[in-house]
Short mmCIF file of C-alpha atoms in Angstrom, two decimals:
data_model
loop_
_atom_site.label_atom_id
_atom_site.label_comp_id
_atom_site.label_asym_id
_atom_site.label_seq_id
_atom_site.Cartn_x
_atom_site.Cartn_y
_atom_site.Cartn_z
CA MET I 1 -13.19 -10.69 -19.23
CA SER I 2 -14.09 -9.63 -15.50
CA ALA I 3 -11.99 -6.48 -13.85
CA THR I 4 -10.40 -9.33 -11.65
CA GLU I 5 -9.33 -11.27 -14.71
CA ALA I 6 -8.06 -8.20 -16.24
CA ARG I 7 -6.01 -7.22 -13.45
CA TYR I 8 -4.58 -10.53 -12.20
CA GLY I 9 -5.04 -12.83 -15.19
CA ARG I 10 -7.50 -15.76 -15.79
CA ARG I 11 -4.76 -18.29 -14.48
CA GLN I 12 -5.12 -17.36 -10.94
CA LEU I 13 -8.99 -17.45 -10.56
CA ARG I 14 -10.61 -20.08 -8.58
CA SER I 15 -14.29 -21.31 -8.27
CA ASP I 16 -14.08 -19.91 -4.65
CA ASP I 17 -12.70 -16.25 -5.55
CA ARG I 18 -12.41 -15.05 -2.11
CA PHE I 19 -8.69 -15.43 -2.58
CA THR I 20 -6.40 -13.88 -5.09
CA PRO I 21 -2.41 -14.57 -5.65
CA PRO I 22 -0.22 -11.84 -4.02
CA VAL I 23 1.26 -10.83 -7.11
CA LYS I 24 0.24 -10.96 -10.76
CA TYR I 25 0.97 -14.26 -12.60
CA GLU I 26 2.33 -12.54 -15.63
CA GLU I 27 4.99 -10.60 -13.34
CA ALA I 28 6.30 -13.34 -11.22
CA CYS I 29 7.46 -17.11 -10.92
CA MET I 30 7.79 -19.37 -8.01
CA THR I 31 11.46 -19.30 -6.84
CA GLN I 32 11.07 -21.62 -4.15
CA GLY I 33 7.96 -23.89 -3.47
CA LEU I 34 6.73 -25.05 -0.03
CA HIS I 35 9.55 -24.57 2.70
CA GLU I 36 10.17 -23.62 6.35
CA ASP I 37 7.05 -22.23 7.83
CA ASN I 38 4.80 -23.57 4.99
CA ALA I 39 6.00 -20.49 2.94
CA ILE I 40 6.43 -19.93 -0.74
CA ASP I 41 8.82 -17.52 -2.37
CA LEU I 42 7.82 -15.65 -5.52
CA GLY I 43 10.14 -13.63 -7.73
CA PRO I 44 9.67 -11.04 -10.27
CA HIS I 45 10.95 -11.48 -13.81
CA GLY I 46 13.99 -9.48 -14.29
CA GLY I 47 14.50 -8.70 -10.70
CA GLU I 48 12.20 -5.51 -10.89
CA ARG I 49 10.13 -4.68 -7.63
CA ILE I 50 6.68 -5.43 -8.34
CA ASP I 51 3.40 -4.56 -6.27
CA VAL I 52 2.10 -6.89 -3.57
CA VAL I 53 -1.64 -7.13 -3.00
CA ALA I 54 -3.91 -8.53 -0.09
CA ILE I 55 -4.79 -12.08 -1.05
CA ALA I 56 -8.14 -11.63 0.62
CA ASP I 57 -10.39 -9.26 2.46
CA GLY I 58 -9.10 -8.66 6.10
CA GLU I 59 -7.33 -6.80 8.58
CA VAL I 60 -3.79 -5.66 9.17
CA LEU I 61 -2.46 -7.03 12.43
CA MET I 62 1.00 -6.04 12.45
CA THR I 63 3.72 -4.31 10.18
CA CYS I 64 7.57 -3.51 10.58
CA TYR I 65 9.47 -1.32 8.34
CA GLY I 66 12.44 0.83 8.27
CA VAL I 67 15.03 -2.01 7.15
CA PRO I 68 17.17 -1.18 4.14
CA ASP I 69 17.82 -3.95 1.61
CA TYR I 70 19.90 -6.87 2.78
CA VAL I 71 19.77 -5.82 6.33
CA GLN I 72 18.48 -7.78 9.34
CA THR I 73 17.06 -5.76 12.59
CA THR I 74 16.32 -6.85 15.87
CA GLU I 75 12.91 -5.33 15.45
CA CYS I 76 11.91 -6.98 12.06
CA GLY I 77 14.25 -9.96 12.19
CA LEU I 78 15.11 -12.19 9.17
CA CYS I 79 11.68 -11.19 7.60
CA GLY I 80 12.94 -7.61 6.94
CA ASN I 81 10.05 -5.31 6.41
CA TYR I 82 6.84 -7.17 6.64
CA ILE I 83 2.97 -7.03 6.82
CA GLU I 84 0.60 -9.54 8.85
CA MET I 85 -3.03 -9.59 7.79
CA LYS I 86 -5.87 -11.63 9.13
CA ASN I 87 -8.27 -13.06 6.61
CA ALA I 88 -10.77 -15.89 6.24
CA ALA I 89 -8.15 -18.60 5.80
CA GLY I 90 -5.92 -17.21 8.84
CA VAL I 91 -2.97 -14.99 9.07
CA VAL I 92 -0.75 -14.21 6.00
CA LYS I 93 2.75 -12.60 6.50
CA TYR I 94 4.55 -11.04 3.66
CA CYS I 95 8.33 -10.78 4.07
CA HIS I 96 11.16 -8.81 2.45
CA LEU I 97 9.22 -5.81 1.38
CA THR I 98 10.76 -2.71 -0.02
CA ASP I 99 11.15 0.14 2.54
CA GLY I 100 8.96 3.10 2.15
CA THR I 101 6.46 0.99 0.07
CA LEU I 102 4.04 -0.37 2.84
CA LEU I 103 0.72 1.41 2.12
CA VAL I 104 -1.02 -0.11 5.25
CA LYS I 105 -0.71 -0.07 9.03
CA LYS I 106 -1.89 -1.90 11.86
CA GLY I 107 -5.87 -1.91 12.24
CA ASP I 108 -6.21 -1.01 8.58
CA LYS I 109 -9.02 -2.89 6.83
CA VAL I 110 -7.97 -4.35 3.20
CA THR I 111 -9.58 -5.54 0.43
CA LYS I 112 -8.74 -8.61 -1.93
CA GLY I 113 -6.31 -7.26 -4.61
CA GLN I 114 -5.52 -3.98 -2.79
CA LYS I 115 -2.22 -2.89 -3.22
CA VAL I 116 -0.25 -3.16 0.11
CA ALA I 117 3.40 -2.78 -0.73
CA GLN I 118 6.23 -3.78 -3.13
CA MET I 119 8.50 -6.80 -3.31
CA GLY I 120 11.95 -6.25 -2.03
CA THR I 121 14.92 -7.66 -0.58
CA SER I 122 14.86 -6.50 3.20
CA GLY I 123 16.09 -8.74 6.01
CA HIS I 124 17.67 -12.34 5.27
CA SER I 125 17.57 -12.23 1.44
CA THR I 126 19.57 -12.66 -1.39
CA GLY I 127 17.56 -10.77 -4.05
CA VAL I 128 14.26 -9.26 -4.78
CA HIS I 129 11.31 -11.59 -3.89
CA LEU I 130 8.22 -12.23 -1.80
CA HIS I 131 8.40 -14.78 1.04
CA VAL I 132 4.70 -15.21 2.07
CA ALA I 133 3.41 -17.63 4.54
CA LEU I 134 -0.10 -18.54 5.72
CA THR I 135 -1.05 -19.84 9.28
CA ASP I 136 -4.52 -21.36 9.53
CA ASN I 137 -7.21 -20.30 12.03
CA ASP I 138 -6.04 -23.10 14.30
CA GLY I 139 -2.47 -21.84 14.32
CA LYS I 140 -0.89 -24.31 12.00
CA GLY I 141 1.08 -23.79 8.78
CA ALA I 142 -1.22 -23.84 6.07
CA ASP I 143 -0.61 -24.57 2.20
CA LEU I 144 -1.05 -21.09 0.80
CA ARG I 145 -0.85 -22.70 -2.90
CA LYS I 146 -4.23 -24.21 -2.43
CA ASN I 147 -5.97 -21.18 -1.24
CA CYS I 148 -4.47 -18.81 -3.96
CA GLN I 149 -4.20 -21.58 -6.76
CA LEU I 150 -0.42 -21.16 -7.00
CA ASP I 151 -0.09 -24.81 -7.82
CA GLY I 152 1.18 -25.11 -11.30
CA TRP I 153 2.76 -21.59 -11.26
CA LYS I 154 5.96 -21.55 -13.46
CA LEU I 155 9.30 -21.88 -11.58
CA CYS I 156 11.84 -19.39 -12.10
#
């Protein structure tokens, strides 16, 4: 078993392994399939806050933080605490992160599988989860499930 398989489980690996799911398969399930801005929602088993990782090598474009649970601010909007990262597939945005857990800032280089924050419930949220959306390099919403092999993930 490779180090990546040990860390993220065999279920998530693809023949094109440039991408990895943003959370471990064993720790989360899909709470909502494709919706809104071609986003998906992933929730932890039992409601605990779990680690969120970079889906691919890339660069942090923007972060917003300082938002407590269940609070929306003008600065961060409905997303609450968030991270936007550019990678080979486009721009990925992670929303509703736990305040104080963001480990990256604008301009940082990230590697696939690197921990960047923890799932939370900041912004317009009703419970701990990760709202994650991918915009492709043409500026259109892209189906993150295909890039990260999230099709077939168990539903909560």
